[in-house]
Amino acid sequence: MNFSELFKLTSLLSRFSPNGKCLVWSLEQPDWHCKIDEGSAGLVASCWSPDGRHILNTTEFHLRITVWSLCTKSVSYIKYPKACQQGIAFTKDGRYMAVAERRDCKDFVSIFVCSDWQLLRHFDTETQDLFGIEWAPNGCVLAVWDTCLEYKILLYSLDGRLLSTYRAYEWSLGIKSIAWSPSSQFLAIGSYDEKVRILNHVTWKKITEFEHPTTIANTKTIVYKEVEKSPSAETETLSFPPSRASASSWFSMQSKYDISQVPVSLHHIKPVADRANPKIGVGMLAFSADNCFLATKNDNIPNAVWIWDIQKLKLFVVLEQLSAIQSFQWDPRQPRLALCTGNSKVYLWSPAGCVSVQVPMEGDFQIVSLSWHSSGDSMALLSKDNFCVCYLEREEVK
Amino acid sequence: PVCVAMGDWKTVTVPVLPSDGKNIFQYTSERRISSPGMNSQVLRLPLPSSKSMHTFFSAFCTEENIEQSLSYLDRELTTLGFPSIFAEPRGRELNLISVINCMNELLVLQHKNLRAQEEVEMQHLKLGSDMDHLQNCYAKLKEQLELSKREIVGLQERDRQLQTKNRNLHQLLKNEKDEVQKLQNIISSRATQYNHDMKRKEREYNKLKERLHQLVMNKKDKKIAMEVLNYVGRADGKRGAWRTDKTEARNEEEMYKVLLSDFEQRQKQLLVENAELKKVLQQMKKEIISLLPPQKQKPKERSEDGPVLSDLEEDIGELNKENMWELSCETVREQLTNSIRKQWRMLKNHVEKLDNQVSRVHSGALNDKDVISREDHELETEKLELEIQQCKEMIKTQQQLLQQQLMSPCDDDTTLLLQDCYLLEEKERLQEEWRLFREQKKNFEKERRSFTEAAIRLGLERKAFEEDRGAWLKQQFLSMSTDYKHSESVTTPSAFLGSKYWFKLCPDQDNRLAKSASRQRKPHCLSSPLSAESWQQTPQSITNNSAASTPPARDSKPNQWEESEGEETE
């Protein structure tokens, strides 16, 4: 399922099925609909363009990307798209789109103008096997990074010039994830050696690196640990037969946060050495909207979220949960982090404190991902089959 | 053992003399011609037992060979340097004195020899003990030497072992490094191999994709389609445009504009930052210069360097005065940083000097000035702290009082009472003063009134007088013209009146008037009694009137006056 980027302007949503059909509905006009059939090409991925008027479908085997226009009913094709995780990237203002391509065993990047889908620049990259591309929020720099077998990240300007290359080390597994800071000042690179390296935008050199050890010894770090507390037995209010809501709340454990005393030893797992894509290294990175904090997750300490203070470049808070973190996302307006761990609770952290909120759903609702609304007032909590929208009142949230 | 310094004794069996008998003379001397050199030989003879000693002593000379022994003795003694024992040479009679002397000499010699022998023995002993001692030392030293040698050998052994170990470790390290290098090489070669294989597979895959793509594209006319209910308007509301070269150029332009604006923004930020930093540096420089003690001018150095440096210094000075932060060329930038570095170094040296001074003070080497100033400083700080304490306490108490004043009222009466309690005294004083003031005001009013009345009266009197004067003058003129004689008598009653008033008109009648005035005082009146009386009456009446009228006049006139005044005022 895919939401239109401009939720409020276009309010269209689309849905595709693996046999190549893509259905589009409008939220505002319920009787408007559109059906796109890729035919035997199949459909692997589909995404909206930033203006909400074009749908980019990636066919099976990454044969091509089809750009369907809802305004003109026209079609454009982009050949040889790269089959990688982040092959398409739009700038924040939606003007330009970068597409990763691969021809003759070489990687290329094409930059298109989104207003008329004209090819602006086409250049090759010095990567072995391009893994992902991402625009800086100011839309002037494109970060291109290589497969995890090579630690290499290249920075290209909007007009295709190579600005800088950064390699931290050789031979060991390299980059796992990257994140741009909202002001485009910093580029955080998370790698398989459990470190995050921060590059600055003036010299594109590393200014610091953050480590993720399994024992936290610094006394200035606050460690919040989620503990379970058994629900209080309110025998007076028990009703017979017990209602569904109370039954679910009876059986689900309440949890709250406790502050652990440093030094704290975190629960970590030792990844199997001879498997590919080991669960080690910094796999999730996110900057807060005000550029003050960076949240990271080290995959071999799967229950912990590390929050770094970017102004001081030091570790600020560690949140240790009871189960593995599934996803986290920062509020687009304030420094507030929401995370979910696969149970029916959503956890919120802000510099004032943190709270665990039980989602009052009947039955099992295992939140695997969440998404904030752009106004910061509500967020969508998604499980495998369902989703719910959570509204945040201003006074309640700590 | 007795050493006999005699010739060689030999155990010679001498044919037994016949007179012998019992004693078998074992020791007999043999006459020998002994050379002087052999006389010094000392013979140690084993002493037999005392019995045999006796026999020994008696063995030399017996009754039989007295002469022989005597001559022998003589010979020996003379060879030894003693005088002969015979009285005369080759005589037979003994010189007893010389014999005794010889004996004495021999005894003395014996003693001497004994002593010498003792000494020699002592020395011998000493030497022997020294030798023992030395031998012991030697033995010990030999032992030590042995030990040290063994130790050295042991240490050398250990050293060798350690060296071998070291070498082994080095070797191991080298091996490890070589292995690492080898592994890296292996990895890189495998990586290239894998890349090559990957590329090969990718090419195959691409070929498959191409084939598939062709197949898919062939079928596109039938199935691939898009059904839309109606067209959705563009996001920005405009109509779509054809793609032309112009649009391409426009896109390029847009892109460059975006990049340029980003660069400009960054440059602006950098300029602002730069300007701020330069300002801060300038300020720092000024502060550093102010912190430093006034630099002693070194004229020697300046004069040595000549005019070149001074020009540079001047330039630098000029530049420092101007707005340096607006200039950003290389030389100016360097100058600023260099001057800051210089000043900072000077400040650092200064601080280090101060530190040394302080540490010297700590360690005891006193620099009186510093010590005293520190004590002063401490005293002053104490004083200031006390002052601060006191002020704080005062503020606290005042605050408390204020609080009390504002917060304490419990009921209305007390509040009312208390509200003015601080100003009561003043209020009473004020009221006193007010009272006084009012009294005075009243008095002033009264006096004013009286003055006005008096003024009115005066005015009336003046008016009356004027009228009288006018009347009198009239009469006078009339009387003057008719009867000059009666002027005296007439004038007398009127002289009273005129006495005062005629000063102006008739100055030559002064005396008369004066007389008449004086005469007037007499109660009896002169001349025409009617007129006089009338005149008298009239003056009296006038005076009475005046006297009478004045009070009423005073009363009335002022009343009138007052009324007139009042009228006037109304």
mmCIF file with all atom_site columns, N, CA and C in Angstrom, chain A residues 308-337:
data_model
loop_
_atom_site.group_PDB
_atom_site.id
_atom_site.type_symbol
_atom_site.label_atom_id
_atom_site.label_alt_id
_atom_site.label_comp_id
_atom_site.label_asym_id
_atom_site.label_entity_id
_atom_site.label_seq_id
_atom_site.pdbx_PDB_ins_code
_atom_site.Cartn_x
_atom_site.Cartn_y
_atom_site.Cartn_z
_atom_site.occupancy
_atom_site.B_iso_or_equiv
_atom_site.pdbx_formal_charge
_atom_site.auth_seq_id
_atom_site.auth_comp_id
_atom_site.auth_asym_id
_atom_site.auth_atom_id
_atom_site.pdbx_PDB_model_num
ATOM 1  N N  . TRP A 1 308 ? 21.602 10.177 20.178 1.00 0.00 ? 308 TRP A N  1
ATOM 2  C CA . TRP A 1 308 ? 22.804 10.976 20.299 1.00 0.00 ? 308 TRP A CA 1
ATOM 3  C C  . TRP A 1 308 ? 22.458 12.446 20.215 1.00 0.00 ? 308 TRP A C  1
ATOM 4  N N  . ASP A 1 309 ? 23.148 13.248 21.036 1.00 0.00 ? 309 ASP A N  1
ATOM 5  C CA . ASP A 1 309 ? 22.958 14.685 21.003 1.00 0.00 ? 309 ASP A CA 1
ATOM 6  C C  . ASP A 1 309 ? 23.920 15.242 19.958 1.00 0.00 ? 309 ASP A C  1
ATOM 7  N N  . ILE A 1 310 ? 23.380 15.813 18.907 1.00 0.00 ? 310 ILE A N  1
ATOM 8  C CA . ILE A 1 310 ? 24.249 16.253 17.804 1.00 0.00 ? 310 ILE A CA 1
ATOM 9  C C  . ILE A 1 310 ? 24.956 17.556 18.146 1.00 0.00 ? 310 ILE A C  1
ATOM 10 N N  . GLN A 1 311 ? 24.337 18.351 19.027 1.00 0.00 ? 311 GLN A N  1
ATOM 11 C CA . GLN A 1 311 ? 25.021 19.611 19.352 1.00 0.00 ? 311 GLN A CA 1
ATOM 12 C C  . GLN A 1 311 ? 26.300 19.347 20.106 1.00 0.00 ? 311 GLN A C  1
ATOM 13 N N  . LYS A 1 312 ? 26.280 18.305 20.955 1.00 0.00 ? 312 LYS A N  1
ATOM 14 C CA . LYS A 1 312 ? 27.477 18.017 21.728 1.00 0.00 ? 312 LYS A CA 1
ATOM 15 C C  . LYS A 1 312 ? 28.249 16.837 21.153 1.00 0.00 ? 312 LYS A C  1
ATOM 16 N N  . LEU A 1 313 ? 27.662 16.157 20.171 1.00 0.00 ? 313 LEU A N  1
ATOM 17 C CA . LEU A 1 313 ? 28.246 14.959 19.569 1.00 0.00 ? 313 LEU A CA 1
ATOM 18 C C  . LEU A 1 313 ? 28.573 13.914 20.623 1.00 0.00 ? 313 LEU A C  1
ATOM 19 N N  . LYS A 1 314 ? 27.603 13.656 21.481 1.00 0.00 ? 314 LYS A N  1
ATOM 20 C CA . LYS A 1 314 ? 27.793 12.637 22.521 1.00 0.00 ? 314 LYS A CA 1
ATOM 21 C C  . LYS A 1 314 ? 26.528 11.831 22.680 1.00 0.00 ? 314 LYS A C  1
ATOM 22 N N  . LEU A 1 315 ? 26.678 10.668 23.311 1.00 0.00 ? 315 LEU A N  1
ATOM 23 C CA . LEU A 1 315 ? 25.510 9.821  23.542 1.00 0.00 ? 315 LEU A CA 1
ATOM 24 C C  . LEU A 1 315 ? 24.658 10.444 24.623 1.00 0.00 ? 315 LEU A C  1
ATOM 25 N N  . PHE A 1 316 ? 23.381 10.526 24.363 1.00 0.00 ? 316 PHE A N  1
ATOM 26 C CA . PHE A 1 316 ? 22.481 11.220 25.261 1.00 0.00 ? 316 PHE A CA 1
ATOM 27 C C  . PHE A 1 316 ? 21.623 10.230 26.045 1.00 0.00 ? 316 PHE A C  1
ATOM 28 N N  . VAL A 1 317 ? 20.907 9.383  25.330 1.00 0.00 ? 317 VAL A N  1
ATOM 29 C CA . VAL A 1 317 ? 19.949 8.497  25.976 1.00 0.00 ? 317 VAL A CA 1
ATOM 30 C C  . VAL A 1 317 ? 20.012 7.143  25.287 1.00 0.00 ? 317 VAL A C  1
ATOM 31 N N  . VAL A 1 318 ? 19.783 6.097  26.059 1.00 0.00 ? 318 VAL A N  1
ATOM 32 C CA . VAL A 1 318 ? 19.631 4.773  25.469 1.00 0.00 ? 318 VAL A CA 1
ATOM 33 C C  . VAL A 1 318 ? 18.299 4.235  25.965 1.00 0.00 ? 318 VAL A C  1
ATOM 34 N N  . LEU A 1 319 ? 17.475 3.797  25.048 1.00 0.00 ? 319 LEU A N  1
ATOM 35 C CA . LEU A 1 319 ? 16.201 3.182  25.431 1.00 0.00 ? 319 LEU A CA 1
ATOM 36 C C  . LEU A 1 319 ? 16.338 1.689  25.225 1.00 0.00 ? 319 LEU A C  1
ATOM 37 N N  . GLU A 1 320 ? 16.138 0.943  26.294 1.00 0.00 ? 320 GLU A N  1
ATOM 38 C CA . GLU A 1 320 ? 16.232 -0.510 26.158 1.00 0.00 ? 320 GLU A CA 1
ATOM 39 C C  . GLU A 1 320 ? 14.834 -1.083 26.279 1.00 0.00 ? 320 GLU A C  1
ATOM 40 N N  . GLN A 1 321 ? 14.423 -1.785 25.257 1.00 0.00 ? 321 GLN A N  1
ATOM 41 C CA . GLN A 1 321 ? 13.072 -2.351 25.243 1.00 0.00 ? 321 GLN A CA 1
ATOM 42 C C  . GLN A 1 321 ? 13.134 -3.825 25.595 1.00 0.00 ? 321 GLN A C  1
ATOM 43 N N  . LEU A 1 322 ? 11.929 -4.399 25.731 1.00 0.00 ? 322 LEU A N  1
ATOM 44 C CA . LEU A 1 322 ? 11.870 -5.806 26.081 1.00 0.00 ? 322 LEU A CA 1
ATOM 45 C C  . LEU A 1 322 ? 11.970 -6.709 24.868 1.00 0.00 ? 322 LEU A C  1
ATOM 46 N N  . SER A 1 323 ? 11.594 -6.181 23.712 1.00 0.00 ? 323 SER A N  1
ATOM 47 C CA . SER A 1 323 ? 11.747 -7.005 22.510 1.00 0.00 ? 323 SER A CA 1
ATOM 48 C C  . SER A 1 323 ? 12.416 -6.178 21.429 1.00 0.00 ? 323 SER A C  1
ATOM 49 N N  . ALA A 1 324 ? 12.671 -6.820 20.307 1.00 0.00 ? 324 ALA A N  1
ATOM 50 C CA . ALA A 1 324 ? 13.480 -6.159 19.281 1.00 0.00 ? 324 ALA A CA 1
ATOM 51 C C  . ALA A 1 324 ? 12.722 -5.002 18.657 1.00 0.00 ? 324 ALA A C  1
ATOM 52 N N  . ILE A 1 325 ? 13.489 -3.952 18.383 1.00 0.00 ? 325 ILE A N  1
ATOM 53 C CA . ILE A 1 325 ? 12.887 -2.754 17.780 1.00 0.00 ? 325 ILE A CA 1
ATOM 54 C C  . ILE A 1 325 ? 12.519 -3.063 16.342 1.00 0.00 ? 325 ILE A C  1
ATOM 55 N N  . GLN A 1 326 ? 11.315 -2.713 15.965 1.00 0.00 ? 326 GLN A N  1
ATOM 56 C CA . GLN A 1 326 ? 10.919 -2.917 14.582 1.00 0.00 ? 326 GLN A CA 1
ATOM 57 C C  . GLN A 1 326 ? 11.169 -1.686 13.740 1.00 0.00 ? 326 GLN A C  1
ATOM 58 N N  . SER A 1 327 ? 10.711 -0.567 14.236 1.00 0.00 ? 327 SER A N  1
ATOM 59 C CA . SER A 1 327 ? 10.999 0.655  13.483 1.00 0.00 ? 327 SER A CA 1
ATOM 60 C C  . SER A 1 327 ? 10.837 1.844  14.408 1.00 0.00 ? 327 SER A C  1
ATOM 61 N N  . PHE A 1 328 ? 11.451 2.956  14.019 1.00 0.00 ? 328 PHE A N  1
ATOM 62 C CA . PHE A 1 328 ? 11.243 4.196  14.767 1.00 0.00 ? 328 PHE A CA 1
ATOM 63 C C  . PHE A 1 328 ? 11.219 5.343  13.774 1.00 0.00 ? 328 PHE A C  1
ATOM 64 N N  . GLN A 1 329 ? 10.567 6.396  14.186 1.00 0.00 ? 329 GLN A N  1
ATOM 65 C CA . GLN A 1 329 ? 10.492 7.569  13.324 1.00 0.00 ? 329 GLN A CA 1
ATOM 66 C C  . GLN A 1 329 ? 10.348 8.822  14.181 1.00 0.00 ? 329 GLN A C  1
ATOM 67 N N  . TRP A 1 330 ? 10.993 9.878  13.736 1.00 0.00 ? 330 TRP A N  1
ATOM 68 C CA . TRP A 1 330 ? 10.927 11.137 14.468 1.00 0.00 ? 330 TRP A CA 1
ATOM 69 C C  . TRP A 1 330 ? 9.688  11.927 14.042 1.00 0.00 ? 330 TRP A C  1
ATOM 70 N N  . ASP A 1 331 ? 9.137  12.640 14.984 1.00 0.00 ? 331 ASP A N  1
ATOM 71 C CA . ASP A 1 331 ? 8.046  13.564 14.712 1.00 0.00 ? 331 ASP A CA 1
ATOM 72 C C  . ASP A 1 331 ? 8.577  14.657 13.768 1.00 0.00 ? 331 ASP A C  1
ATOM 73 N N  . PRO A 1 332 ? 7.821  14.944 12.683 1.00 0.00 ? 332 PRO A N  1
ATOM 74 C CA . PRO A 1 332 ? 8.348  15.943 11.735 1.00 0.00 ? 332 PRO A CA 1
ATOM 75 C C  . PRO A 1 332 ? 8.372  17.366 12.263 1.00 0.00 ? 332 PRO A C  1
ATOM 76 N N  . ARG A 1 333 ? 7.770  17.601 13.442 1.00 0.00 ? 333 ARG A N  1
ATOM 77 C CA . ARG A 1 333 ? 7.778  18.965 13.961 1.00 0.00 ? 333 ARG A CA 1
ATOM 78 C C  . ARG A 1 333 ? 8.666  19.126 15.176 1.00 0.00 ? 333 ARG A C  1
ATOM 79 N N  . GLN A 1 334 ? 8.619  18.183 16.105 1.00 0.00 ? 334 GLN A N  1
ATOM 80 C CA . GLN A 1 334 ? 9.351  18.367 17.358 1.00 0.00 ? 334 GLN A CA 1
ATOM 81 C C  . GLN A 1 334 ? 10.344 17.231 17.541 1.00 0.00 ? 334 GLN A C  1
ATOM 82 N N  . PRO A 1 335 ? 11.252 17.383 18.499 1.00 0.00 ? 335 PRO A N  1
ATOM 83 C CA . PRO A 1 335 ? 12.175 16.286 18.785 1.00 0.00 ? 335 PRO A CA 1
ATOM 84 C C  . PRO A 1 335 ? 11.504 15.190 19.592 1.00 0.00 ? 335 PRO A C  1
ATOM 85 N N  . ARG A 1 336 ? 10.686 14.416 18.920 1.00 0.00 ? 336 ARG A N  1
ATOM 86 C CA . ARG A 1 336 ? 9.938  13.371 19.605 1.00 0.00 ? 336 ARG A CA 1
ATOM 87 C C  . ARG A 1 336 ? 10.055 12.114 18.763 1.00 0.00 ? 336 ARG A C  1
ATOM 88 N N  . LEU A 1 337 ? 10.429 11.036 19.404 1.00 0.00 ? 337 LEU A N  1
ATOM 89 C CA . LEU A 1 337 ? 10.685 9.800  18.677 1.00 0.00 ? 337 LEU A CA 1
ATOM 90 C C  . LEU A 1 337 ? 9.617  8.781  19.037 1.00 0.00 ? 337 LEU A C  1
#
